[in-house]
Short mmCIF file of C-alpha atoms in Angstrom, two decimals:
data_model
loop_
_atom_site.label_atom_id
_atom_site.label_comp_id
_atom_site.label_asym_id
_atom_site.label_seq_id
_atom_site.Cartn_x
_atom_site.Cartn_y
_atom_site.Cartn_z
CA MET Z 94 0.21 9.31 1.18
CA ASP Z 95 2.51 7.93 -1.49
CA ILE Z 96 2.88 4.14 -1.43
CA SER Z 97 5.10 2.25 -3.83
CA THR Z 98 3.69 -1.26 -4.17
CA PHE Z 99 6.32 -3.85 -5.02
CA HIS Z 100 5.19 -6.60 -7.43
CA TRP Z 101 6.85 -9.93 -6.66
CA THR Z 102 6.75 -11.99 -9.85
CA ALA Z 103 7.53 -15.40 -11.31
CA THR Z 104 10.64 -13.96 -12.97
CA HIS Z 105 12.08 -13.12 -9.55
CA VAL Z 106 11.29 -16.55 -8.11
CA ALA Z 107 12.65 -18.41 -11.14
CA ALA Z 108 16.09 -16.93 -10.37
CA ILE Z 109 16.28 -18.55 -6.89
CA GLY Z 110 19.27 -20.87 -6.61
CA ASP Z 111 20.71 -23.08 -3.92
CA ASP Z 112 22.26 -20.33 -1.82
CA HIS Z 113 20.78 -18.67 1.30
CA ARG Z 114 19.86 -22.12 2.68
CA ALA Z 115 19.72 -22.93 6.38
CA PRO Z 116 21.66 -25.89 7.77
CA VAL Z 117 19.83 -29.15 8.33
CA ILE Z 118 18.36 -29.47 11.81
CA GLU Z 119 17.53 -32.50 13.92
CA LYS Z 120 14.31 -33.15 15.76
CA SER Z 121 14.60 -32.38 19.45
CA ALA Z 122 12.39 -33.01 22.45
CA PRO Z 123 9.38 -30.68 22.76
CA VAL Z 124 9.72 -27.81 25.21
CA LEU Z 125 6.14 -28.45 26.38
CA PRO Z 126 5.43 -32.20 26.56
CA GLY Z 127 1.93 -32.92 25.28
CA THR Z 128 1.71 -29.51 23.62
CA ASP Z 129 2.62 -28.37 20.11
CA LEU Z 130 4.24 -24.95 19.78
CA TRP Z 131 4.76 -23.11 16.50
CA ASP Z 132 4.72 -19.36 15.67
CA HIS Z 133 6.37 -17.47 18.55
CA TRP Z 134 7.62 -13.95 19.14
CA PRO Z 135 9.21 -11.95 21.97
CA ILE Z 136 7.64 -8.90 23.58
CA ILE Z 137 9.10 -5.81 21.92
CA ASP Z 138 9.05 -2.07 22.60
CA ARG Z 139 7.69 0.64 20.30
CA GLN Z 140 11.05 0.87 18.50
CA GLY Z 141 10.90 -2.84 17.64
CA ARG Z 142 13.57 -3.86 20.14
CA THR Z 143 13.26 -7.07 22.15
CA VAL Z 144 12.50 -6.10 25.74
CA LYS Z 145 15.04 -7.34 28.26
CA PHE Z 146 13.61 -9.04 31.35
CA SER Z 147 15.40 -10.59 34.29
CA GLY Z 148 15.77 -14.25 33.43
CA GLY Z 149 15.30 -13.89 29.68
CA PRO Z 150 12.83 -12.58 27.06
CA LEU Z 151 9.11 -13.07 27.53
CA VAL Z 152 7.69 -14.88 24.53
CA ILE Z 153 4.18 -15.43 23.17
CA ALA Z 154 3.55 -18.59 21.18
CA LEU Z 155 0.76 -20.38 19.36
CA THR Z 156 0.10 -23.69 21.11
CA ALA Z 157 -2.34 -26.59 20.97
CA PRO Z 158 -2.63 -30.04 22.54
CA VAL Z 159 -0.83 -32.76 20.61
CA MET Z 160 -3.35 -34.40 18.25
CA PRO Z 161 -3.05 -37.28 15.73
CA ASP Z 162 -2.93 -34.83 12.81
CA PRO Z 163 -0.63 -31.83 13.49
CA GLU Z 164 -2.54 -29.75 10.94
CA ALA Z 165 -5.55 -29.87 13.29
CA ARG Z 166 -3.69 -27.53 15.64
CA HIS Z 167 -4.78 -24.46 13.68
CA ALA Z 168 -8.43 -25.03 14.63
CA VAL Z 169 -7.76 -24.91 18.40
CA ALA Z 170 -4.75 -22.59 18.68
CA ARG Z 171 -4.28 -20.55 21.86
CA LEU Z 172 -1.75 -17.85 22.71
CA ARG Z 173 0.63 -18.89 25.48
CA LEU Z 174 3.04 -16.84 27.57
CA MET Z 175 6.50 -18.29 28.09
CA GLN Z 176 9.96 -17.17 29.13
CA LYS Z 177 13.09 -18.18 27.29
CA ARG Z 178 15.52 -18.76 30.14
CA GLN Z 179 19.10 -19.92 29.92
CA GLU Z 180 18.19 -23.23 31.55
CA GLY Z 181 15.17 -23.78 29.28
CA TRP Z 182 11.65 -22.60 28.55
CA LEU Z 183 9.32 -21.63 31.40
CA ASP Z 184 5.60 -22.16 30.74
CA LEU Z 185 3.43 -19.34 32.15
CA GLY Z 186 0.10 -20.58 30.82
CA HIS Z 187 -2.48 -19.22 28.39
CA LEU Z 188 -2.02 -15.51 27.77
CA LEU Z 189 -5.72 -14.63 27.48
CA PRO Z 190 -8.68 -15.68 29.64
CA ASP Z 191 -10.87 -18.38 28.14
CA ASP Z 192 -13.84 -16.07 27.53
CA LEU Z 193 -12.09 -12.99 26.15
CA ASN Z 194 -11.46 -13.84 22.50
CA PRO Z 195 -14.54 -13.33 20.27
CA GLY Z 196 -13.33 -16.06 17.91
CA SER Z 197 -12.93 -19.80 18.27
CA ARG Z 198 -9.12 -19.70 18.23
CA GLU Z 199 -6.21 -17.28 18.54
CA TRP Z 200 -3.67 -16.74 15.77
CA ALA Z 201 -0.44 -14.78 15.43
CA GLY Z 202 0.31 -11.14 16.09
CA THR Z 203 2.67 -8.85 18.00
CA ALA Z 204 3.05 -7.81 21.64
CA VAL Z 205 4.38 -4.35 22.54
CA LEU Z 206 5.37 -3.20 26.02
CA GLU Z 207 4.56 0.50 26.36
CA GLU Z 208 6.88 3.09 27.85
CA ASP Z 209 5.36 2.77 31.33
CA GLY Z 210 6.91 -0.70 31.55
CA LYS Z 211 3.64 -2.39 32.54
CA THR Z 212 1.05 -1.88 29.80
CA LEU Z 213 1.15 -4.68 27.24
CA SER Z 214 -0.52 -3.91 23.89
CA LEU Z 215 -1.39 -7.13 22.12
CA TYR Z 216 -2.16 -7.00 18.40
CA TYR Z 217 -3.40 -10.44 17.38
CA THR Z 218 -5.63 -12.40 15.01
CA SER Z 219 -8.95 -13.80 16.16
CA ALA Z 220 -10.11 -16.61 13.86
CA GLY Z 221 -13.62 -17.99 13.55
CA VAL Z 222 -16.57 -17.23 15.84
CA ARG Z 223 -16.83 -18.19 19.49
CA GLY Z 224 -19.03 -21.25 20.00
CA GLU Z 225 -19.11 -22.35 16.36
CA ALA Z 226 -19.54 -26.09 15.85
CA VAL Z 227 -17.36 -26.18 12.72
CA PRO Z 228 -14.35 -23.85 12.42
CA THR Z 229 -14.87 -21.02 9.93
CA PHE Z 230 -12.22 -18.82 8.35
CA LEU Z 231 -13.27 -15.37 9.48
CA GLN Z 232 -10.16 -13.45 10.54
CA ARG Z 233 -10.25 -10.27 12.62
CA MET Z 234 -7.25 -8.28 13.79
CA LEU Z 235 -7.73 -7.07 17.34
CA LEU Z 236 -5.95 -4.81 19.81
CA ILE Z 237 -6.25 -5.41 23.54
CA ARG Z 238 -4.24 -4.12 26.47
CA GLY Z 239 -3.36 -5.72 29.75
CA THR Z 240 -1.15 -5.12 32.76
CA LEU Z 241 2.10 -7.08 32.84
CA ARG Z 242 3.05 -8.26 36.31
CA LEU Z 243 6.53 -9.61 37.00
CA SER Z 244 7.63 -11.84 39.87
CA GLU Z 245 10.49 -14.16 40.75
CA ALA Z 246 8.34 -17.05 39.51
CA GLY Z 247 7.91 -15.49 36.07
CA ALA Z 248 5.21 -13.18 34.75
CA GLY Z 249 1.53 -12.84 33.96
CA VAL Z 250 -0.86 -10.40 32.33
CA ASN Z 251 -4.25 -9.42 33.71
CA ASP Z 252 -6.81 -6.57 33.64
CA TRP Z 253 -7.30 -7.03 29.91
CA THR Z 254 -9.38 -4.45 28.07
CA THR Z 255 -12.28 -5.31 25.74
CA PRO Z 256 -10.92 -6.37 22.31
CA GLU Z 257 -10.92 -3.55 19.75
CA GLU Z 258 -11.24 -4.50 16.08
CA LEU Z 259 -8.55 -2.57 14.24
CA PHE Z 260 -10.12 -2.53 10.77
CA VAL Z 261 -12.55 -4.39 8.49
CA PRO Z 262 -11.67 -5.25 4.87
CA ASP Z 263 -13.76 -3.34 2.33
CA ASP Z 264 -12.95 -5.27 -0.88
CA ARG Z 265 -11.41 -2.16 -2.38
CA LEU Z 266 -7.81 -2.77 -1.34
CA TYR Z 267 -8.15 -5.95 0.73
CA ARG Z 268 -10.41 -8.96 0.24
CA SER Z 269 -13.13 -9.68 2.79
CA ASP Z 270 -14.08 -13.28 1.80
CA MET Z 271 -11.46 -15.44 3.50
CA THR Z 272 -12.82 -18.90 2.72
CA GLY Z 273 -10.68 -19.56 -0.35
CA GLY Z 274 -10.45 -23.30 -0.97
CA GLY Z 275 -11.31 -24.08 2.65
CA ALA Z 276 -8.07 -25.93 3.40
CA VAL Z 277 -4.68 -25.09 4.87
CA GLY Z 278 -2.72 -23.09 2.29
CA THR Z 279 -5.80 -22.13 0.26
CA ILE Z 280 -7.71 -19.85 2.64
CA LYS Z 281 -7.31 -16.13 2.20
CA ALA Z 282 -5.49 -13.83 4.59
CA PHE Z 283 -6.47 -10.97 6.84
CA ARG Z 284 -4.20 -11.60 9.81
CA ASP Z 285 -0.79 -11.25 11.50
CA PRO Z 286 -0.79 -7.56 12.58
CA PHE Z 287 2.63 -6.00 13.17
CA PRO Z 288 2.86 -2.32 14.30
CA VAL Z 289 5.68 -0.07 13.14
CA ILE Z 290 6.45 3.46 14.33
CA HIS Z 291 7.90 5.88 11.79
CA PRO Z 292 11.22 6.99 13.33
CA GLU Z 293 10.89 10.59 12.10
CA THR Z 294 7.16 11.39 12.26
CA GLY Z 295 6.07 9.10 15.09
CA GLU Z 296 3.19 7.80 12.97
CA GLU Z 297 1.99 4.26 13.62
CA PHE Z 298 1.57 1.87 10.71
CA ILE Z 299 0.24 -1.69 10.96
CA LEU Z 300 1.50 -4.35 8.57
CA PHE Z 301 -0.59 -7.46 7.92
CA SER Z 302 -1.02 -10.45 5.63
CA ALA Z 303 -3.88 -9.97 3.16
CA SER Z 304 -5.37 -11.07 -0.17
CA LYS Z 305 -6.17 -9.08 -3.31
CA PRO Z 306 -9.87 -8.50 -4.10
CA GLY Z 307 -11.15 -9.05 -7.63
CA SER Z 308 -8.19 -11.11 -8.77
CA PRO Z 309 -8.88 -13.79 -11.40
CA SER Z 310 -6.09 -15.88 -9.86
CA ASP Z 311 -6.35 -18.22 -6.86
CA TRP Z 312 -2.89 -16.97 -5.85
CA ASN Z 313 -3.32 -13.37 -4.79
CA GLY Z 314 -1.33 -12.73 -1.62
CA LEU Z 315 -0.52 -9.22 -0.39
CA ILE Z 316 1.31 -7.50 2.42
CA GLY Z 317 -1.11 -4.83 3.53
CA VAL Z 318 -0.57 -1.68 5.55
CA ALA Z 319 -2.81 0.73 7.45
CA ARG Z 320 -2.07 4.04 9.14
CA ARG Z 321 -3.38 4.33 12.71
CA GLU Z 322 -4.00 7.78 14.17
CA GLY Z 323 -6.15 8.65 17.15
CA GLY Z 324 -7.36 5.07 17.35
CA VAL Z 325 -8.64 5.19 13.74
CA CYS Z 326 -7.06 3.02 11.03
CA THR Z 327 -6.96 3.97 7.37
CA PHE Z 328 -6.05 1.40 4.73
CA LEU Z 329 -3.19 2.25 2.39
CA PRO Z 330 -2.25 0.41 -0.82
CA PRO Z 331 -0.31 -2.83 -0.22
CA LEU Z 332 3.44 -2.81 0.21
CA VAL Z 333 3.95 -6.12 -1.63
CA ASP Z 334 1.70 -7.67 -4.28
CA ALA Z 335 2.19 -11.35 -5.21
CA ASP Z 336 -0.92 -11.65 -7.41
CA ARG Z 337 -0.72 -14.65 -9.78
CA LEU Z 338 2.39 -15.85 -7.93
CA ASN Z 339 1.69 -16.76 -4.29
CA ASN Z 340 -1.32 -17.13 -1.99
CA GLU Z 341 0.23 -16.38 1.42
CA LEU Z 342 2.77 -13.78 2.46
CA GLU Z 343 2.61 -14.58 6.16
CA ARG Z 344 3.73 -12.78 9.33
CA PRO Z 345 5.13 -9.64 7.66
CA HIS Z 346 7.44 -7.66 9.90
CA MET Z 347 9.98 -4.88 9.61
CA VAL Z 348 13.48 -4.26 10.96
CA ARG Z 349 15.39 -0.99 10.68
CA HIS Z 350 19.10 -1.53 10.09
CA GLY Z 351 21.86 0.67 8.68
CA GLY Z 352 19.40 3.48 8.00
CA ARG Z 353 17.23 1.25 5.81
CA PHE Z 354 13.91 -0.52 6.32
CA TYR Z 355 13.83 -4.28 5.80
CA LEU Z 356 10.43 -5.91 5.28
CA PHE Z 357 10.29 -9.69 5.75
CA TRP Z 358 7.64 -12.40 5.30
CA SER Z 359 7.36 -16.20 5.32
CA THR Z 360 5.86 -18.44 2.68
CA GLN Z 361 5.82 -22.06 1.54
CA ALA Z 362 6.49 -23.84 -1.75
CA LYS Z 363 2.97 -25.29 -1.79
CA VAL Z 364 1.30 -21.85 -1.94
CA PHE Z 365 3.06 -20.71 -5.12
CA ALA Z 366 0.90 -20.74 -8.26
CA ALA Z 367 0.46 -24.07 -10.01
CA GLY Z 368 2.47 -24.37 -13.21
CA GLY Z 369 4.91 -21.62 -12.28
CA PRO Z 370 8.23 -21.44 -10.49
CA ARG Z 371 8.18 -22.19 -6.77
CA GLY Z 372 10.51 -20.89 -4.14
CA PRO Z 373 11.39 -22.97 -1.08
CA ASN Z 374 9.66 -22.77 2.28
CA GLY Z 375 11.51 -19.76 3.59
CA LEU Z 376 11.97 -16.22 4.78
CA TYR Z 377 11.79 -13.57 2.06
CA GLY Z 378 12.37 -9.83 2.08
CA VAL Z 379 12.64 -6.45 0.43
CA VAL Z 380 14.53 -3.29 1.42
CA SER Z 381 13.84 0.43 1.12
CA ASP Z 382 15.28 3.75 2.18
CA ASN Z 383 11.77 4.72 3.34
CA LEU Z 384 9.22 2.98 5.54
CA LEU Z 385 6.61 2.82 2.77
CA GLY Z 386 8.92 2.12 -0.17
CA PRO Z 387 9.87 2.04 -3.00
CA TRP Z 388 11.18 -1.49 -2.41
CA ARG Z 389 14.01 -3.56 -3.81
CA LEU Z 390 14.26 -7.35 -3.54
CA LEU Z 391 16.89 -8.69 -1.21
CA ASN Z 392 19.44 -10.83 -3.04
CA GLY Z 393 17.67 -10.20 -6.35
CA THR Z 394 15.03 -12.86 -5.67
CA GLY Z 395 13.70 -12.09 -2.19
CA LEU Z 396 15.01 -15.28 -0.56
CA VAL Z 397 16.77 -14.60 2.75
CA VAL Z 398 16.62 -18.00 4.48
CA GLY Z 399 15.36 -21.13 2.75
CA ASN Z 400 15.01 -24.67 4.03
CA PRO Z 401 17.69 -26.96 2.55
CA GLU Z 402 16.70 -28.95 -0.51
CA ASP Z 403 17.04 -32.28 1.33
CA ALA Z 404 14.93 -31.05 4.27
CA PRO Z 405 12.36 -28.78 2.59
CA PHE Z 406 9.81 -28.77 5.43
CA GLN Z 407 12.11 -28.59 8.46
CA ALA Z 408 11.20 -25.09 9.69
CA TYR Z 409 8.69 -22.32 9.14
CA SER Z 410 7.41 -18.91 10.32
CA TRP Z 411 10.68 -16.99 10.54
CA LEU Z 412 10.98 -13.79 12.55
CA VAL Z 413 13.94 -11.41 12.31
CA LEU Z 414 14.65 -9.58 15.56
CA ASP Z 415 16.39 -6.24 16.02
CA ASP Z 416 19.76 -7.96 16.59
CA LEU Z 417 19.29 -9.83 13.26
CA SER Z 418 18.82 -13.17 14.99
CA VAL Z 419 16.14 -15.25 13.25
CA TRP Z 420 13.57 -17.33 15.10
CA SER Z 421 11.40 -20.05 13.58
CA PHE Z 422 9.72 -23.28 14.66
CA ALA Z 423 10.76 -26.83 13.84
CA ASP Z 424 8.07 -28.19 11.53
CA LEU Z 425 8.28 -31.51 9.63
CA VAL Z 426 11.84 -32.47 10.46
CA GLY Z 427 13.62 -35.16 8.46
CA LEU Z 428 11.10 -35.43 5.62
CA ALA Z 429 12.41 -35.08 2.08
CA THR Z 430 8.94 -35.36 0.50
CA PRO Z 431 5.48 -34.30 1.71
CA ALA Z 432 3.98 -36.47 4.44
CA ARG Z 433 1.90 -39.29 3.01
CA ASP Z 434 -0.69 -39.20 5.76
CA PRO Z 435 -1.38 -37.62 9.19
CA ALA Z 436 0.51 -40.42 10.95
CA GLU Z 437 3.73 -39.68 9.06
CA ALA Z 438 3.22 -35.96 9.62
CA ARG Z 439 2.72 -36.53 13.34
CA SER Z 440 5.89 -38.59 13.52
CA ALA Z 441 7.93 -35.82 11.87
CA PHE Z 442 6.31 -32.75 13.39
CA ALA Z 443 8.54 -31.23 16.07
CA GLY Z 444 6.22 -28.52 17.35
CA SER Z 445 9.01 -26.66 19.15
CA PRO Z 446 11.39 -23.72 18.54
CA ALA Z 447 13.99 -24.33 15.83
CA PRO Z 448 17.67 -23.44 16.36
CA VAL Z 449 18.15 -19.68 16.14
CA LEU Z 450 19.98 -18.38 13.07
CA GLN Z 451 21.93 -15.16 12.60
CA ILE Z 452 21.90 -13.12 9.42
CA ALA Z 453 23.87 -10.12 8.20
CA LEU Z 454 22.37 -7.30 6.13
CA ASP Z 455 24.42 -5.20 3.74
CA GLY Z 456 22.33 -2.86 1.63
CA ASP Z 457 20.32 -4.98 -0.81
CA SER Z 458 22.04 -8.23 0.22
CA SER Z 459 21.78 -10.64 3.11
CA SER Z 460 23.71 -13.67 4.27
CA ILE Z 461 23.40 -16.39 6.87
CA VAL Z 462 26.35 -16.09 9.23
CA ALA Z 463 25.52 -18.62 11.96
#
């Protein structure tokens, strides 16, 4: 199968200006007192549309108890089911039973409601190994299915199947050693599965964040893709290659609009290569007339939504929905420079959904409209 890998380079990033910047946000009260919330996504259908439920969309989020250092949340993250209601967020508890995940924590993915209206297919990242004393960086992408049950009080999912590992990196196309530098922003990627159905052939493809094997550079991020047929996944060459430029192209996802395919990802200034140009913490993207490329950079640089220069850490982990609304979480709000210590980070960290943005897409261009 023909894949056209797009190479995102320093020349592209060096052309980023001060446009496509989000408005400054203010820190608001947490939606779950005592709990940090960050990456979050609504349940979608197989066409990528947000499923409509009575009361509002059902949402899955990464959560952790509030700790002195907000960065510590990644080592204890759990998936949580919530509902975004008009009057506020409804907490429906942990999505998965305590003893189901084979890892030590649960990271981001995608939830798809099947055509029967009750089977929930959860593609997610299991990190580490259950019972480990010190968190490790093993990342496995799993698929499990449960039965969604709705009630006037909200919703829940039970009767989960045994987790199925989707694929294992073979060091030919995607790197298997995920340790990297062993710190946030330096570990390697094999996570964030996002399924896409080809609108003409019905084939299922799974996008994911990955790293390039054999690279001499510490900055070797990829957006990977695999074809899934009959329960068997086959790796295909990456869709986007940021070797020598950027270490993490996180939470890749795709939206079909105006007959084109828009591929988006999130990244941060701190994971661009040392000594080279750095883009802002932001949402980036490419566009194609075909699901697997060839790709063209949106806006000539890739930047779709960037944090403002005077609030460079205010939001992260953007997700474009089918209606072109853009979700993210409020990160270090109000800081103009990196936090000096965990106490300053804790004071600034919002750990809650950021204000929703709206973008417009017009061919190879995008704009923030609200």
